[in-house]
Amino acid sequence: TCSYPIRSTVVLQPKSEQRTWSTCVQNGKLTPVRHMAINLGAQGDWRDDDGVLWFSYPHPPSTEWHNYGVKFDLLEKFTGKPDFFCRNAQGIALKGTDKPWIFASGCKGMARCEVPLLGDGDAPASYTVRLYFAETEITKPKQRVFTVKMQGKNMLKNYDIFAAAGGANTARVEEFKGIKVEKNLLIEFEPKKEKAAPEEMPVLNGVEVIREDVTLARAN
């Protein structure tokens, strides 16, 4: 305590919106999907300035004490040990994007994944697919080279993130239109080297899928 009163002034000032990571909860069916955005390795879900909700993946496993969040399974397989990573976006000077948090996390060494878009009874549909990449480890081109396939077809042959983005720590988004999907979107990754070192393994930061049109009427 103090025997002498100390005069002071308290000022309250409105604060600008400060977003933070969260966990989205949704009930009901997840398919058919109109718009889905996945932030691989992220520490939580995030809604961007355009209103798009980016789901983190993988979500924390359910326990007897909690079972929340939007649950979906990418059925991912890795070449070697699964390697999801997450860094502080403020600690990386990422260029070419206003969404650095997407590129601050990701996965390395993924061989394949399946994005669930349509359920039983849903008609086939066409989707626009965006793959999000950033090279935050390699310091020169031709070190990390891999091929990306969708639905079994080559989409990016001998892809080099560093060369495509024009350098390290630079965001790169590859967009593909008219991808036909009947149930799941299959994405595969093949490193150029048969026995690739960890730093040569494919890297992916995020996936965004937007429905274009329905090709067939819904089945009865």
PDB file of C-alpha atoms in Angstrom:
ATOM      1  CA  THR A   1       0.000   0.000   0.000  1.00  0.00           C
ATOM      2  CA  CYS A   2       0.948   3.647  -0.367  1.00  0.00           C
ATOM      3  CA  SER A   3       0.033   6.441   2.026  1.00  0.00           C
ATOM      4  CA  TYR A   4      -0.005   9.044  -0.717  1.00  0.00           C
ATOM      5  CA  PRO A   5      -2.684   9.118  -3.440  1.00  0.00           C
ATOM      6  CA  ILE A   6      -1.315   9.059  -6.974  1.00  0.00           C
ATOM      7  CA  ARG A   7      -3.477  10.843  -9.523  1.00  0.00           C
ATOM      8  CA  SER A   8      -3.778   9.116 -12.882  1.00  0.00           C
ATOM      9  CA  THR A   9      -5.820   9.214 -16.065  1.00  0.00           C
ATOM     10  CA  VAL A  10      -7.273   6.220 -17.887  1.00  0.00           C
ATOM     11  CA  VAL A  11      -8.057   6.538 -21.585  1.00  0.00           C
ATOM     12  CA  LEU A  12     -10.029   3.933 -23.563  1.00  0.00           C
ATOM     13  CA  GLN A  13      -9.416   3.844 -27.305  1.00  0.00           C
ATOM     14  CA  PRO A  14     -11.151   1.634 -29.891  1.00  0.00           C
ATOM     15  CA  LYS A  15      -8.862  -1.108 -31.142  1.00  0.00           C
ATOM     16  CA  SER A  16      -8.650  -2.347 -34.701  1.00  0.00           C
ATOM     17  CA  GLU A  17      -9.842  -5.876 -35.316  1.00  0.00           C
ATOM     18  CA  GLN A  18      -7.264  -8.455 -34.280  1.00  0.00           C
ATOM     19  CA  ARG A  19      -7.953 -11.862 -35.763  1.00  0.00           C
ATOM     20  CA  THR A  20      -6.612 -15.010 -34.261  1.00  0.00           C
ATOM     21  CA  TRP A  21      -6.570 -18.714 -34.944  1.00  0.00           C
ATOM     22  CA  SER A  22      -9.781 -20.507 -34.083  1.00  0.00           C
ATOM     23  CA  THR A  23     -11.622 -23.796 -34.509  1.00  0.00           C
ATOM     24  CA  CYS A  24     -14.705 -23.795 -36.722  1.00  0.00           C
ATOM     25  CA  VAL A  25     -17.611 -25.995 -35.695  1.00  0.00           C
ATOM     26  CA  GLN A  26     -20.134 -27.175 -38.279  1.00  0.00           C
ATOM     27  CA  ASN A  27     -22.928 -29.710 -38.098  1.00  0.00           C
ATOM     28  CA  GLY A  28     -24.389 -31.704 -40.953  1.00  0.00           C
ATOM     29  CA  LYS A  29     -23.003 -33.060 -44.200  1.00  0.00           C
ATOM     30  CA  LEU A  30     -19.784 -31.665 -45.638  1.00  0.00           C
ATOM     31  CA  THR A  31     -20.570 -32.661 -49.216  1.00  0.00           C
ATOM     32  CA  PRO A  32     -21.227 -31.601 -51.889  1.00  0.00           C
ATOM     33  CA  VAL A  33     -18.505 -28.947 -51.614  1.00  0.00           C
ATOM     34  CA  ARG A  34     -18.904 -25.550 -53.269  1.00  0.00           C
ATOM     35  CA  HIS A  35     -15.755 -23.915 -51.887  1.00  0.00           C
ATOM     36  CA  MET A  36     -13.099 -25.478 -49.693  1.00  0.00           C
ATOM     37  CA  ALA A  37      -9.751 -24.070 -48.556  1.00  0.00           C
ATOM     38  CA  ILE A  38      -7.186 -26.104 -46.615  1.00  0.00           C
ATOM     39  CA  ASN A  39      -4.182 -24.630 -44.814  1.00  0.00           C
ATOM     40  CA  LEU A  40      -1.821 -27.554 -44.306  1.00  0.00           C
ATOM     41  CA  GLY A  41       0.045 -27.696 -41.011  1.00  0.00           C
ATOM     42  CA  ALA A  42      -1.642 -24.548 -39.656  1.00  0.00           C
ATOM     43  CA  GLN A  43      -2.259 -24.142 -35.943  1.00  0.00           C
ATOM     44  CA  GLY A  44      -5.960 -23.394 -36.415  1.00  0.00           C
ATOM     45  CA  ASP A  45      -8.704 -22.253 -38.788  1.00  0.00           C
ATOM     46  CA  TRP A  46      -8.587 -18.725 -40.224  1.00  0.00           C
ATOM     47  CA  ARG A  47     -11.066 -16.552 -42.153  1.00  0.00           C
ATOM     48  CA  ASP A  48      -9.318 -14.294 -44.664  1.00  0.00           C
ATOM     49  CA  ASP A  49     -10.266 -10.791 -45.785  1.00  0.00           C
ATOM     50  CA  ASP A  50     -12.406 -12.202 -48.608  1.00  0.00           C
ATOM     51  CA  GLY A  51     -14.487 -14.207 -46.151  1.00  0.00           C
ATOM     52  CA  VAL A  52     -12.980 -17.561 -47.120  1.00  0.00           C
ATOM     53  CA  LEU A  53     -12.593 -19.937 -44.189  1.00  0.00           C
ATOM     54  CA  TRP A  54      -9.288 -21.812 -44.303  1.00  0.00           C
ATOM     55  CA  PHE A  55      -9.402 -25.113 -42.444  1.00  0.00           C
ATOM     56  CA  SER A  56      -6.268 -26.277 -40.710  1.00  0.00           C
ATOM     57  CA  TYR A  57      -5.160 -29.828 -41.396  1.00  0.00           C
ATOM     58  CA  PRO A  58      -4.634 -32.114 -39.648  1.00  0.00           C
ATOM     59  CA  HIS A  59      -7.068 -31.219 -36.863  1.00  0.00           C
ATOM     60  CA  PRO A  60      -6.274 -32.310 -33.296  1.00  0.00           C
ATOM     61  CA  PRO A  61      -7.542 -35.863 -32.756  1.00  0.00           C
ATOM     62  CA  SER A  62     -10.844 -36.311 -30.963  1.00  0.00           C
ATOM     63  CA  THR A  63     -10.810 -37.611 -27.387  1.00  0.00           C
ATOM     64  CA  GLU A  64     -13.416 -38.464 -24.793  1.00  0.00           C
ATOM     65  CA  TRP A  65     -13.076 -34.878 -23.529  1.00  0.00           C
ATOM     66  CA  HIS A  66     -13.535 -33.007 -26.781  1.00  0.00           C
ATOM     67  CA  ASN A  67     -14.760 -33.690 -30.287  1.00  0.00           C
ATOM     68  CA  TYR A  68     -15.092 -30.421 -32.144  1.00  0.00           C
ATOM     69  CA  GLY A  69     -14.035 -28.840 -35.391  1.00  0.00           C
ATOM     70  CA  VAL A  70     -14.861 -29.693 -38.992  1.00  0.00           C
ATOM     71  CA  LYS A  71     -13.669 -33.263 -39.488  1.00  0.00           C
ATOM     72  CA  PHE A  72     -12.478 -34.503 -42.860  1.00  0.00           C
ATOM     73  CA  ASP A  73      -9.779 -36.947 -43.929  1.00  0.00           C
ATOM     74  CA  LEU A  74      -7.395 -36.322 -46.825  1.00  0.00           C
ATOM     75  CA  LEU A  75      -6.223 -39.950 -46.770  1.00  0.00           C
ATOM     76  CA  GLU A  76      -2.721 -38.578 -47.181  1.00  0.00           C
ATOM     77  CA  LYS A  77       0.326 -40.760 -47.799  1.00  0.00           C
ATOM     78  CA  PHE A  78       3.932 -39.669 -47.493  1.00  0.00           C
ATOM     79  CA  THR A  79       7.235 -40.739 -48.965  1.00  0.00           C
ATOM     80  CA  GLY A  80       8.819 -41.572 -45.662  1.00  0.00           C
ATOM     81  CA  LYS A  81       7.782 -40.029 -42.360  1.00  0.00           C
ATOM     82  CA  PRO A  82       4.850 -37.528 -42.379  1.00  0.00           C
ATOM     83  CA  ASP A  83       6.240 -34.017 -42.077  1.00  0.00           C
ATOM     84  CA  PHE A  84       3.803 -31.183 -41.303  1.00  0.00           C
ATOM     85  CA  PHE A  85       5.447 -27.899 -40.289  1.00  0.00           C
ATOM     86  CA  CYS A  86       4.316 -24.527 -38.951  1.00  0.00           C
ATOM     87  CA  ARG A  87       6.341 -21.332 -38.582  1.00  0.00           C
ATOM     88  CA  ASN A  88       5.561 -17.828 -37.391  1.00  0.00           C
ATOM     89  CA  ALA A  89       4.490 -15.873 -40.482  1.00  0.00           C
ATOM     90  CA  GLN A  90       5.811 -12.664 -38.898  1.00  0.00           C
ATOM     91  CA  GLY A  91       9.274 -14.201 -38.780  1.00  0.00           C
ATOM     92  CA  ILE A  92       9.403 -14.866 -42.530  1.00  0.00           C
ATOM     93  CA  ALA A  93       9.568 -12.017 -45.042  1.00  0.00           C
ATOM     94  CA  LEU A  94       7.168 -13.619 -47.542  1.00  0.00           C
ATOM     95  CA  LYS A  95       6.677 -11.732 -50.792  1.00  0.00           C
ATOM     96  CA  GLY A  96       3.921 -11.796 -53.374  1.00  0.00           C
ATOM     97  CA  THR A  97       0.964 -12.356 -51.059  1.00  0.00           C
ATOM     98  CA  ASP A  98      -1.336 -10.660 -48.581  1.00  0.00           C
ATOM     99  CA  LYS A  99      -1.912 -14.022 -46.874  1.00  0.00           C
ATOM    100  CA  PRO A 100       1.540 -14.934 -45.527  1.00  0.00           C
ATOM    101  CA  TRP A 101       0.031 -17.245 -42.912  1.00  0.00           C
ATOM    102  CA  ILE A 102      -0.936 -19.741 -45.643  1.00  0.00           C
ATOM    103  CA  PHE A 103       2.679 -20.127 -46.725  1.00  0.00           C
ATOM    104  CA  ALA A 104       4.176 -20.206 -43.232  1.00  0.00           C
ATOM    105  CA  SER A 105       2.896 -23.753 -42.734  1.00  0.00           C
ATOM    106  CA  GLY A 106       2.608 -26.802 -44.941  1.00  0.00           C
ATOM    107  CA  CYS A 107       3.707 -30.372 -45.440  1.00  0.00           C
ATOM    108  CA  LYS A 108       6.804 -31.925 -46.955  1.00  0.00           C
ATOM    109  CA  GLY A 109       7.176 -35.309 -48.598  1.00  0.00           C
ATOM    110  CA  MET A 110       3.513 -35.914 -49.388  1.00  0.00           C
ATOM    111  CA  ALA A 111       3.012 -38.601 -52.029  1.00  0.00           C
ATOM    112  CA  ARG A 112      -0.760 -38.244 -52.437  1.00  0.00           C
ATOM    113  CA  CYS A 113      -3.943 -36.934 -50.861  1.00  0.00           C
ATOM    114  CA  GLU A 114      -7.657 -37.035 -51.629  1.00  0.00           C
ATOM    115  CA  VAL A 115      -9.868 -33.996 -51.020  1.00  0.00           C
ATOM    116  CA  PRO A 116     -13.475 -35.118 -50.312  1.00  0.00           C
ATOM    117  CA  LEU A 117     -15.768 -33.028 -52.524  1.00  0.00           C
ATOM    118  CA  LEU A 118     -18.799 -35.145 -53.449  1.00  0.00           C
ATOM    119  CA  GLY A 119     -20.802 -37.756 -51.574  1.00  0.00           C
ATOM    120  CA  ASP A 120     -22.944 -40.718 -52.510  1.00  0.00           C
ATOM    121  CA  GLY A 121     -25.713 -39.636 -54.873  1.00  0.00           C
ATOM    122  CA  ASP A 122     -23.999 -36.364 -55.838  1.00  0.00           C
ATOM    123  CA  ALA A 123     -23.530 -35.774 -59.565  1.00  0.00           C
ATOM    124  CA  PRO A 124     -20.014 -35.311 -60.984  1.00  0.00           C
ATOM    125  CA  ALA A 125     -18.855 -31.706 -61.102  1.00  0.00           C
ATOM    126  CA  SER A 126     -16.060 -29.499 -62.422  1.00  0.00           C
ATOM    127  CA  TYR A 127     -13.765 -27.622 -60.049  1.00  0.00           C
ATOM    128  CA  THR A 128     -11.123 -24.931 -60.159  1.00  0.00           C
ATOM    129  CA  VAL A 129      -8.153 -26.062 -58.073  1.00  0.00           C
ATOM    130  CA  ARG A 130      -5.473 -23.765 -56.654  1.00  0.00           C
ATOM    131  CA  LEU A 131      -2.273 -25.122 -55.147  1.00  0.00           C
ATOM    132  CA  TYR A 132      -0.289 -22.826 -52.849  1.00  0.00           C
ATOM    133  CA  PHE A 133       3.508 -23.047 -52.753  1.00  0.00           C
ATOM    134  CA  ALA A 134       6.424 -21.153 -51.217  1.00  0.00           C
ATOM    135  CA  GLU A 135      10.080 -22.132 -51.041  1.00  0.00           C
ATOM    136  CA  THR A 136      11.348 -21.237 -47.582  1.00  0.00           C
ATOM    137  CA  GLU A 137      14.332 -23.625 -47.367  1.00  0.00           C
ATOM    138  CA  ILE A 138      16.065 -23.893 -50.740  1.00  0.00           C
ATOM    139  CA  THR A 139      18.330 -21.019 -51.807  1.00  0.00           C
ATOM    140  CA  LYS A 140      18.754 -21.789 -55.504  1.00  0.00           C
ATOM    141  CA  PRO A 141      16.757 -23.398 -58.343  1.00  0.00           C
ATOM    142  CA  LYS A 142      16.845 -27.058 -59.450  1.00  0.00           C
ATOM    143  CA  GLN A 143      17.192 -28.382 -55.909  1.00  0.00           C
ATOM    144  CA  ARG A 144      13.573 -29.281 -55.172  1.00  0.00           C
ATOM    145  CA  VAL A 145      11.944 -30.551 -58.369  1.00  0.00           C
ATOM    146  CA  PHE A 146       8.794 -32.667 -58.525  1.00  0.00           C
ATOM    147  CA  THR A 147       5.738 -33.502 -60.635  1.00  0.00           C
ATOM    148  CA  VAL A 148       2.141 -32.811 -59.601  1.00  0.00           C
ATOM    149  CA  LYS A 149      -0.747 -34.938 -60.858  1.00  0.00           C
ATOM    150  CA  MET A 150      -4.491 -34.489 -60.505  1.00  0.00           C
ATOM    151  CA  GLN A 151      -6.939 -37.292 -61.173  1.00  0.00           C
ATOM    152  CA  GLY A 152      -3.994 -39.241 -62.597  1.00  0.00           C
ATOM    153  CA  LYS A 153      -2.979 -36.570 -65.142  1.00  0.00           C
ATOM    154  CA  ASN A 154       0.263 -34.568 -65.124  1.00  0.00           C
ATOM    155  CA  MET A 155      -0.472 -30.931 -64.247  1.00  0.00           C
ATOM    156  CA  LEU A 156       2.993 -29.649 -63.305  1.00  0.00           C
ATOM    157  CA  LYS A 157       5.934 -31.529 -64.816  1.00  0.00           C
ATOM    158  CA  ASN A 158       9.340 -31.105 -63.137  1.00  0.00           C
ATOM    159  CA  TYR A 159       7.987 -28.264 -61.030  1.00  0.00           C
ATOM    160  CA  ASP A 160      10.539 -26.050 -59.279  1.00  0.00           C
ATOM    161  CA  ILE A 161       8.941 -23.716 -56.709  1.00  0.00           C
ATOM    162  CA  PHE A 162      12.032 -21.498 -56.491  1.00  0.00           C
ATOM    163  CA  ALA A 163      12.170 -20.985 -60.274  1.00  0.00           C
ATOM    164  CA  ALA A 164       8.405 -20.592 -60.705  1.00  0.00           C
ATOM    165  CA  ALA A 165       8.124 -18.006 -57.909  1.00  0.00           C
ATOM    166  CA  GLY A 166      11.298 -16.159 -58.885  1.00  0.00           C
ATOM    167  CA  GLY A 167      13.156 -16.821 -55.641  1.00  0.00           C
ATOM    168  CA  ALA A 168      12.884 -18.001 -52.077  1.00  0.00           C
ATOM    169  CA  ASN A 169      10.246 -16.795 -49.592  1.00  0.00           C
ATOM    170  CA  THR A 170       7.947 -15.823 -52.458  1.00  0.00           C
ATOM    171  CA  ALA A 171       4.356 -17.022 -52.723  1.00  0.00           C
ATOM    172  CA  ARG A 172       3.253 -18.902 -55.798  1.00  0.00           C
ATOM    173  CA  VAL A 173      -0.288 -20.059 -56.638  1.00  0.00           C
ATOM    174  CA  GLU A 174      -0.906 -22.497 -59.486  1.00  0.00           C
ATOM    175  CA  GLU A 175      -4.489 -22.585 -60.763  1.00  0.00           C
ATOM    176  CA  PHE A 176      -6.168 -25.324 -62.796  1.00  0.00           C
ATOM    177  CA  LYS A 177      -9.684 -25.075 -64.218  1.00  0.00           C
ATOM    178  CA  GLY A 178     -12.119 -27.711 -65.345  1.00  0.00           C
ATOM    179  CA  ILE A 179     -10.937 -30.534 -63.083  1.00  0.00           C
ATOM    180  CA  LYS A 180     -13.585 -33.271 -63.275  1.00  0.00           C
ATOM    181  CA  VAL A 181     -14.475 -34.895 -59.953  1.00  0.00           C
ATOM    182  CA  GLU A 182     -16.844 -37.762 -59.234  1.00  0.00           C
ATOM    183  CA  LYS A 183     -16.144 -38.116 -55.513  1.00  0.00           C
ATOM    184  CA  ASN A 184     -12.654 -37.165 -54.286  1.00  0.00           C
ATOM    185  CA  LEU A 185     -10.018 -34.934 -55.843  1.00  0.00           C
ATOM    186  CA  LEU A 186      -6.823 -36.991 -56.091  1.00  0.00           C
ATOM    187  CA  ILE A 187      -3.559 -35.025 -55.950  1.00  0.00           C
ATOM    188  CA  GLU A 188      -0.224 -36.842 -56.310  1.00  0.00           C
ATOM    189  CA  PHE A 189       3.388 -35.695 -55.959  1.00  0.00           C
ATOM    190  CA  GLU A 190       6.475 -37.381 -57.396  1.00  0.00           C
ATOM    191  CA  PRO A 191      10.009 -36.112 -56.640  1.00  0.00           C
ATOM    192  CA  LYS A 192      12.279 -36.038 -59.677  1.00  0.00           C
ATOM    193  CA  LYS A 193      14.959 -38.030 -57.861  1.00  0.00           C
ATOM    194  CA  GLU A 194      14.100 -41.618 -57.055  1.00  0.00           C
ATOM    195  CA  LYS A 195      15.858 -41.355 -53.687  1.00  0.00           C
ATOM    196  CA  ALA A 196      15.259 -37.709 -52.833  1.00  0.00           C
ATOM    197  CA  ALA A 197      16.813 -36.156 -49.742  1.00  0.00           C
ATOM    198  CA  PRO A 198      14.477 -34.466 -47.203  1.00  0.00           C
ATOM    199  CA  GLU A 199      15.234 -31.029 -48.666  1.00  0.00           C
ATOM    200  CA  GLU A 200      14.331 -32.319 -52.139  1.00  0.00           C
ATOM    201  CA  MET A 201      10.902 -33.673 -51.199  1.00  0.00           C
ATOM    202  CA  PRO A 202       7.750 -31.998 -52.599  1.00  0.00           C
ATOM    203  CA  VAL A 203       6.302 -29.178 -50.510  1.00  0.00           C
ATOM    204  CA  LEU A 204       2.680 -28.009 -50.433  1.00  0.00           C
ATOM    205  CA  ASN A 205       1.264 -25.199 -48.289  1.00  0.00           C
ATOM    206  CA  GLY A 206      -2.407 -25.043 -49.165  1.00  0.00           C
ATOM    207  CA  VAL A 207      -5.218 -26.256 -51.410  1.00  0.00           C
ATOM    208  CA  GLU A 208      -8.273 -24.274 -52.517  1.00  0.00           C
ATOM    209  CA  VAL A 209     -11.101 -25.868 -54.494  1.00  0.00           C
ATOM    210  CA  ILE A 210     -13.999 -23.948 -56.071  1.00  0.00           C
ATOM    211  CA  ARG A 211     -16.938 -25.623 -57.781  1.00  0.00           C
ATOM    212  CA  GLU A 212     -17.590 -24.480 -61.357  1.00  0.00           C
ATOM    213  CA  ASP A 213     -20.645 -26.397 -62.579  1.00  0.00           C
ATOM    214  CA  VAL A 214     -22.511 -29.673 -62.334  1.00  0.00           C
ATOM    215  CA  THR A 215     -22.079 -31.953 -65.340  1.00  0.00           C
ATOM    216  CA  LEU A 216     -24.883 -34.417 -64.585  1.00  0.00           C
ATOM    217  CA  ALA A 217     -28.212 -34.272 -62.793  1.00  0.00           C
ATOM    218  CA  ARG A 218     -28.275 -35.543 -59.233  1.00  0.00           C
ATOM    219  CA  ALA A 219     -28.907 -39.272 -59.049  1.00  0.00           C
ATOM    220  CA  ASN A 220     -32.080 -40.533 -57.358  1.00  0.00           C
TER     221      ASN A 220
END
